[in-house]
Amino acid sequence: MITLDGVLQAPGGPQEDASGGFKYGGWTASYGDELFGKLMQEELKPADYLLGRKTFEIFASYWPQHADFWPGINDGNKYVLSQTMEKSDWKNTVFLKSPADIKKLKNSEGADLQVWGSSKLIQLLLKHDLVDELRLKMYPLILGQGKKLFENGAIPAAFTLTESHVTSKGVIIANYKRAGEVVTGDVEI
């Protein structure tokens, strides 16, 4: 979930992440519709998750008691990149320490990994060329502040659109797969 100016901080509610004085928590609330709900249910199928520490803490305090909305969240493996955490009571949680650990996990057999939230983790993955797919939900908003998706050194990379939808409220849902290097040239008129 991302705004037109790249903000992904606290889409779900005011208390989700107010760090940095962010005052727009819950900015997605007025944009739900039938199509968006249907597409989100498809994405909430059981999977394995790669999360940053802060997103993990938010998820771990909420989802174990609310799994009826997200079936499988408690059963999926939760891989957490953290320098400070080493254990959790939330079942199927594994802690990773470095991009090398993530690369090893990515190259192993097993389910695809989904990243939810985790702005700093996404930036790290982009910097180390560890992103195969982007599933963006772009909201027709500019917030002007907040944690952003593309900060701090993403490497140039090309992507191909694999699926897209536009909701009745103007949310653009677009899935992109990695398509190699950026190709440049002259634009002919």
PDB file of C-alpha atoms in Angstrom:
ATOM      1  CA  MET A   1       0.000   0.000   0.000  1.00  0.00           C
ATOM      2  CA  ILE A   2       1.597   3.186  -1.212  1.00  0.00           C
ATOM      3  CA  THR A   3       0.607   6.788  -1.904  1.00  0.00           C
ATOM      4  CA  LEU A   4       1.385   8.678  -5.102  1.00  0.00           C
ATOM      5  CA  ASP A   5       4.401  10.239  -3.354  1.00  0.00           C
ATOM      6  CA  GLY A   6       5.681   6.832  -2.198  1.00  0.00           C
ATOM      7  CA  VAL A   7       4.553   6.808   1.447  1.00  0.00           C
ATOM      8  CA  LEU A   8       3.811   3.381   2.919  1.00  0.00           C
ATOM      9  CA  GLN A   9       3.787   4.240   6.622  1.00  0.00           C
ATOM     10  CA  ALA A  10       0.796   3.249   8.777  1.00  0.00           C
ATOM     11  CA  PRO A  11      -1.839   2.477   6.140  1.00  0.00           C
ATOM     12  CA  GLY A  12      -3.982   0.531   8.603  1.00  0.00           C
ATOM     13  CA  GLY A  13      -4.613   2.944  11.470  1.00  0.00           C
ATOM     14  CA  PRO A  14      -3.469   5.930  13.534  1.00  0.00           C
ATOM     15  CA  GLN A  15      -1.723   3.804  16.176  1.00  0.00           C
ATOM     16  CA  GLU A  16       0.061   1.552  13.679  1.00  0.00           C
ATOM     17  CA  ASP A  17       3.226   3.699  13.329  1.00  0.00           C
ATOM     18  CA  ALA A  18       3.301   7.330  14.437  1.00  0.00           C
ATOM     19  CA  SER A  19       7.106   7.538  14.379  1.00  0.00           C
ATOM     20  CA  GLY A  20       8.577  10.771  13.067  1.00  0.00           C
ATOM     21  CA  GLY A  21       5.367  12.595  14.049  1.00  0.00           C
ATOM     22  CA  PHE A  22       3.394  10.863  11.271  1.00  0.00           C
ATOM     23  CA  LYS A  23      -0.219  12.006  11.605  1.00  0.00           C
ATOM     24  CA  TYR A  24      -1.954  10.276   8.692  1.00  0.00           C
ATOM     25  CA  GLY A  25      -2.176   6.713  10.018  1.00  0.00           C
ATOM     26  CA  GLY A  26      -5.131   4.873   8.516  1.00  0.00           C
ATOM     27  CA  TRP A  27      -4.939   6.673   5.168  1.00  0.00           C
ATOM     28  CA  THR A  28      -6.319   3.619   3.302  1.00  0.00           C
ATOM     29  CA  ALA A  29      -9.557   3.411   5.321  1.00  0.00           C
ATOM     30  CA  SER A  30     -11.869   5.268   2.932  1.00  0.00           C
ATOM     31  CA  TYR A  31     -10.715   3.443  -0.222  1.00  0.00           C
ATOM     32  CA  GLY A  32     -12.144  -0.048   0.185  1.00  0.00           C
ATOM     33  CA  ASP A  33     -14.586  -1.477  -2.334  1.00  0.00           C
ATOM     34  CA  GLU A  34     -15.749  -4.889  -3.537  1.00  0.00           C
ATOM     35  CA  LEU A  35     -12.940  -5.382  -6.077  1.00  0.00           C
ATOM     36  CA  PHE A  36     -10.250  -4.379  -3.589  1.00  0.00           C
ATOM     37  CA  GLY A  37     -11.676  -6.772  -0.987  1.00  0.00           C
ATOM     38  CA  LYS A  38     -11.727  -9.642  -3.473  1.00  0.00           C
ATOM     39  CA  LEU A  39      -8.130  -9.021  -4.593  1.00  0.00           C
ATOM     40  CA  MET A  40      -6.899  -8.704  -0.997  1.00  0.00           C
ATOM     41  CA  GLN A  41      -8.490 -12.038  -0.067  1.00  0.00           C
ATOM     42  CA  GLU A  42      -6.457 -13.647  -2.859  1.00  0.00           C
ATOM     43  CA  GLU A  43      -3.263 -12.151  -1.396  1.00  0.00           C
ATOM     44  CA  LEU A  44      -4.111 -13.302   2.125  1.00  0.00           C
ATOM     45  CA  LYS A  45      -3.798 -16.972   1.245  1.00  0.00           C
ATOM     46  CA  PRO A  46      -1.256 -18.902   3.343  1.00  0.00           C
ATOM     47  CA  ALA A  47       2.356 -18.045   2.519  1.00  0.00           C
ATOM     48  CA  ASP A  48       5.726 -17.447   4.121  1.00  0.00           C
ATOM     49  CA  TYR A  49       6.526 -13.890   5.168  1.00  0.00           C
ATOM     50  CA  LEU A  50       9.706 -11.831   5.315  1.00  0.00           C
ATOM     51  CA  LEU A  51       9.279  -8.929   7.713  1.00  0.00           C
ATOM     52  CA  GLY A  52      11.318  -6.154   9.244  1.00  0.00           C
ATOM     53  CA  ARG A  53      11.486  -5.945  13.026  1.00  0.00           C
ATOM     54  CA  LYS A  54       9.022  -3.070  13.457  1.00  0.00           C
ATOM     55  CA  THR A  55       6.392  -4.611  11.151  1.00  0.00           C
ATOM     56  CA  PHE A  56       6.889  -7.944  12.888  1.00  0.00           C
ATOM     57  CA  GLU A  57       6.239  -6.341  16.292  1.00  0.00           C
ATOM     58  CA  ILE A  58       3.037  -4.736  14.951  1.00  0.00           C
ATOM     59  CA  PHE A  59       1.908  -8.021  13.365  1.00  0.00           C
ATOM     60  CA  ALA A  60       2.818 -10.163  16.400  1.00  0.00           C
ATOM     61  CA  SER A  61       0.783  -7.962  18.725  1.00  0.00           C
ATOM     62  CA  TYR A  62      -2.304  -8.164  16.486  1.00  0.00           C
ATOM     63  CA  TRP A  63      -2.577 -11.143  14.135  1.00  0.00           C
ATOM     64  CA  PRO A  64      -2.363 -14.083  16.545  1.00  0.00           C
ATOM     65  CA  GLN A  65      -5.726 -12.968  17.985  1.00  0.00           C
ATOM     66  CA  HIS A  66      -7.292 -11.923  14.636  1.00  0.00           C
ATOM     67  CA  ALA A  67      -6.426 -14.764  12.272  1.00  0.00           C
ATOM     68  CA  ASP A  68     -10.075 -15.200  11.270  1.00  0.00           C
ATOM     69  CA  PHE A  69      -9.569 -12.270   8.859  1.00  0.00           C
ATOM     70  CA  TRP A  70      -6.230 -13.586   7.533  1.00  0.00           C
ATOM     71  CA  PRO A  71      -6.385 -17.400   7.482  1.00  0.00           C
ATOM     72  CA  GLY A  72      -2.923 -18.912   7.530  1.00  0.00           C
ATOM     73  CA  ILE A  73      -1.020 -15.930   8.974  1.00  0.00           C
ATOM     74  CA  ASN A  74      -0.282 -17.874  12.142  1.00  0.00           C
ATOM     75  CA  ASP A  75       0.728 -21.040  10.271  1.00  0.00           C
ATOM     76  CA  GLY A  76       3.049 -19.455   7.705  1.00  0.00           C
ATOM     77  CA  ASN A  77       6.738 -19.096   8.445  1.00  0.00           C
ATOM     78  CA  LYS A  78       7.649 -15.595   9.548  1.00  0.00           C
ATOM     79  CA  TYR A  79      11.249 -14.683   8.749  1.00  0.00           C
ATOM     80  CA  VAL A  80      12.264 -11.508  10.559  1.00  0.00           C
ATOM     81  CA  LEU A  81      15.335  -9.413   9.845  1.00  0.00           C
ATOM     82  CA  SER A  82      16.497  -8.028  13.175  1.00  0.00           C
ATOM     83  CA  GLN A  83      19.752  -7.205  14.892  1.00  0.00           C
ATOM     84  CA  THR A  84      18.068  -7.083  18.317  1.00  0.00           C
ATOM     85  CA  MET A  85      15.356  -9.770  18.444  1.00  0.00           C
ATOM     86  CA  GLU A  86      16.191 -13.457  18.746  1.00  0.00           C
ATOM     87  CA  LYS A  87      12.970 -15.126  19.887  1.00  0.00           C
ATOM     88  CA  SER A  88       9.217 -14.761  19.823  1.00  0.00           C
ATOM     89  CA  ASP A  89       6.204 -16.610  21.180  1.00  0.00           C
ATOM     90  CA  TRP A  90       4.507 -16.352  17.769  1.00  0.00           C
ATOM     91  CA  LYS A  91       4.835 -19.807  16.235  1.00  0.00           C
ATOM     92  CA  ASN A  92       6.924 -20.411  13.107  1.00  0.00           C
ATOM     93  CA  THR A  93       9.101 -17.332  13.627  1.00  0.00           C
ATOM     94  CA  VAL A  94      12.735 -17.394  12.486  1.00  0.00           C
ATOM     95  CA  PHE A  95      15.142 -14.497  12.960  1.00  0.00           C
ATOM     96  CA  LEU A  96      17.664 -13.472  10.318  1.00  0.00           C
ATOM     97  CA  LYS A  97      20.620 -11.159  10.864  1.00  0.00           C
ATOM     98  CA  SER A  98      21.831 -10.026   7.433  1.00  0.00           C
ATOM     99  CA  PRO A  99      21.138  -9.655   3.698  1.00  0.00           C
ATOM    100  CA  ALA A 100      23.288 -12.785   3.227  1.00  0.00           C
ATOM    101  CA  ASP A 101      20.797 -14.735   5.395  1.00  0.00           C
ATOM    102  CA  ILE A 102      17.940 -13.429   3.236  1.00  0.00           C
ATOM    103  CA  LYS A 103      19.755 -14.364   0.020  1.00  0.00           C
ATOM    104  CA  LYS A 104      20.354 -17.887   1.366  1.00  0.00           C
ATOM    105  CA  LEU A 105      16.668 -18.192   2.287  1.00  0.00           C
ATOM    106  CA  LYS A 106      15.561 -16.813  -1.089  1.00  0.00           C
ATOM    107  CA  ASN A 107      17.710 -19.371  -2.931  1.00  0.00           C
ATOM    108  CA  SER A 108      16.435 -22.320  -0.869  1.00  0.00           C
ATOM    109  CA  GLU A 109      13.501 -24.594  -1.646  1.00  0.00           C
ATOM    110  CA  GLY A 110      10.189 -23.569  -0.166  1.00  0.00           C
ATOM    111  CA  ALA A 111       7.292 -21.207  -0.550  1.00  0.00           C
ATOM    112  CA  ASP A 112       7.585 -17.772  -2.106  1.00  0.00           C
ATOM    113  CA  LEU A 113       8.235 -15.020   0.408  1.00  0.00           C
ATOM    114  CA  GLN A 114       5.864 -12.090   0.806  1.00  0.00           C
ATOM    115  CA  VAL A 115       6.994  -8.811   2.340  1.00  0.00           C
ATOM    116  CA  TRP A 116       4.317  -6.710   4.025  1.00  0.00           C
ATOM    117  CA  GLY A 117       5.075  -3.184   5.241  1.00  0.00           C
ATOM    118  CA  SER A 118       8.721  -3.191   6.341  1.00  0.00           C
ATOM    119  CA  SER A 119       9.927  -0.037   4.568  1.00  0.00           C
ATOM    120  CA  LYS A 120      13.561  -0.346   5.672  1.00  0.00           C
ATOM    121  CA  LEU A 121      13.631  -4.045   4.768  1.00  0.00           C
ATOM    122  CA  ILE A 122      12.203  -3.345   1.295  1.00  0.00           C
ATOM    123  CA  GLN A 123      14.866  -0.691   0.744  1.00  0.00           C
ATOM    124  CA  LEU A 124      17.552  -3.177   1.800  1.00  0.00           C
ATOM    125  CA  LEU A 125      16.141  -5.836  -0.542  1.00  0.00           C
ATOM    126  CA  LEU A 126      16.076  -3.355  -3.437  1.00  0.00           C
ATOM    127  CA  LYS A 127      19.637  -2.246  -2.692  1.00  0.00           C
ATOM    128  CA  HIS A 128      20.860  -5.868  -2.784  1.00  0.00           C
ATOM    129  CA  ASP A 129      18.814  -6.832  -5.877  1.00  0.00           C
ATOM    130  CA  LEU A 130      16.695  -9.348  -3.955  1.00  0.00           C
ATOM    131  CA  VAL A 131      13.275  -8.301  -5.288  1.00  0.00           C
ATOM    132  CA  ASP A 132      11.668 -10.535  -7.935  1.00  0.00           C
ATOM    133  CA  GLU A 133       8.188  -9.051  -7.847  1.00  0.00           C
ATOM    134  CA  LEU A 134       6.403  -5.919  -6.657  1.00  0.00           C
ATOM    135  CA  ARG A 135       2.704  -5.989  -5.776  1.00  0.00           C
ATOM    136  CA  LEU A 136       1.736  -2.362  -5.404  1.00  0.00           C
ATOM    137  CA  LYS A 137      -1.549  -0.868  -4.300  1.00  0.00           C
ATOM    138  CA  MET A 138      -1.268   2.814  -5.247  1.00  0.00           C
ATOM    139  CA  TYR A 139      -3.723   5.149  -3.548  1.00  0.00           C
ATOM    140  CA  PRO A 140      -4.749   8.498  -5.041  1.00  0.00           C
ATOM    141  CA  LEU A 141      -3.190  10.488  -2.203  1.00  0.00           C
ATOM    142  CA  ILE A 142      -0.166  12.673  -1.573  1.00  0.00           C
ATOM    143  CA  LEU A 143       0.797  12.834   2.096  1.00  0.00           C
ATOM    144  CA  GLY A 144       4.060  14.774   1.862  1.00  0.00           C
ATOM    145  CA  GLN A 145       5.624  12.991   4.829  1.00  0.00           C
ATOM    146  CA  GLY A 146       6.211   9.497   6.141  1.00  0.00           C
ATOM    147  CA  LYS A 147       8.321   6.457   5.431  1.00  0.00           C
ATOM    148  CA  LYS A 148       8.747   5.953   1.701  1.00  0.00           C
ATOM    149  CA  LEU A 149       9.214   2.926  -0.488  1.00  0.00           C
ATOM    150  CA  PHE A 150      12.047   4.185  -2.694  1.00  0.00           C
ATOM    151  CA  GLU A 151      14.554   5.888  -0.416  1.00  0.00           C
ATOM    152  CA  ASN A 152      18.212   5.222   0.217  1.00  0.00           C
ATOM    153  CA  GLY A 153      19.737   3.537  -2.785  1.00  0.00           C
ATOM    154  CA  ALA A 154      17.515   1.223  -4.793  1.00  0.00           C
ATOM    155  CA  ILE A 155      19.499  -0.129  -7.723  1.00  0.00           C
ATOM    156  CA  PRO A 156      18.226   0.547 -11.236  1.00  0.00           C
ATOM    157  CA  ALA A 157      16.010  -2.355 -12.347  1.00  0.00           C
ATOM    158  CA  ALA A 158      13.368  -2.969 -15.012  1.00  0.00           C
ATOM    159  CA  PHE A 159      10.007  -4.602 -14.269  1.00  0.00           C
ATOM    160  CA  THR A 160       7.176  -5.911 -16.453  1.00  0.00           C
ATOM    161  CA  LEU A 161       3.520  -5.433 -15.577  1.00  0.00           C
ATOM    162  CA  THR A 162       1.886  -8.849 -15.082  1.00  0.00           C
ATOM    163  CA  GLU A 163      -1.530  -7.862 -13.733  1.00  0.00           C
ATOM    164  CA  SER A 164      -3.420  -4.659 -13.009  1.00  0.00           C
ATOM    165  CA  HIS A 165      -6.785  -3.455 -11.748  1.00  0.00           C
ATOM    166  CA  VAL A 166      -8.293  -0.079 -10.914  1.00  0.00           C
ATOM    167  CA  THR A 167     -10.905   0.048  -8.152  1.00  0.00           C
ATOM    168  CA  SER A 168     -13.990   2.244  -8.141  1.00  0.00           C
ATOM    169  CA  LYS A 169     -12.197   4.479  -5.605  1.00  0.00           C
ATOM    170  CA  GLY A 170      -9.159   4.995  -7.854  1.00  0.00           C
ATOM    171  CA  VAL A 171      -6.727   2.573  -6.205  1.00  0.00           C
ATOM    172  CA  ILE A 172      -4.397   1.105  -8.827  1.00  0.00           C
ATOM    173  CA  ILE A 173      -3.387  -2.460  -8.048  1.00  0.00           C
ATOM    174  CA  ALA A 174      -0.394  -3.460 -10.152  1.00  0.00           C
ATOM    175  CA  ASN A 175       1.847  -6.520 -10.019  1.00  0.00           C
ATOM    176  CA  TYR A 176       5.288  -6.324 -11.608  1.00  0.00           C
ATOM    177  CA  LYS A 177       7.907  -9.039 -12.216  1.00  0.00           C
ATOM    178  CA  ARG A 178      11.615  -8.297 -12.497  1.00  0.00           C
ATOM    179  CA  ALA A 179      12.640  -7.899 -16.148  1.00  0.00           C
ATOM    180  CA  GLY A 180      16.403  -7.435 -16.052  1.00  0.00           C
ATOM    181  CA  GLU A 181      18.399  -4.279 -16.551  1.00  0.00           C
ATOM    182  CA  VAL A 182      17.159  -0.797 -17.433  1.00  0.00           C
ATOM    183  CA  VAL A 183      17.285  -0.198 -21.169  1.00  0.00           C
ATOM    184  CA  THR A 184      17.998   3.361 -22.319  1.00  0.00           C
ATOM    185  CA  GLY A 185      17.953   5.051 -25.700  1.00  0.00           C
ATOM    186  CA  ASP A 186      16.662   8.033 -27.642  1.00  0.00           C
ATOM    187  CA  VAL A 187      12.966   8.739 -27.832  1.00  0.00           C
ATOM    188  CA  GLU A 188      11.874   9.264 -31.406  1.00  0.00           C
ATOM    189  CA  ILE A 189       9.093  11.675 -32.231  1.00  0.00           C
TER     190      ILE A 189
END
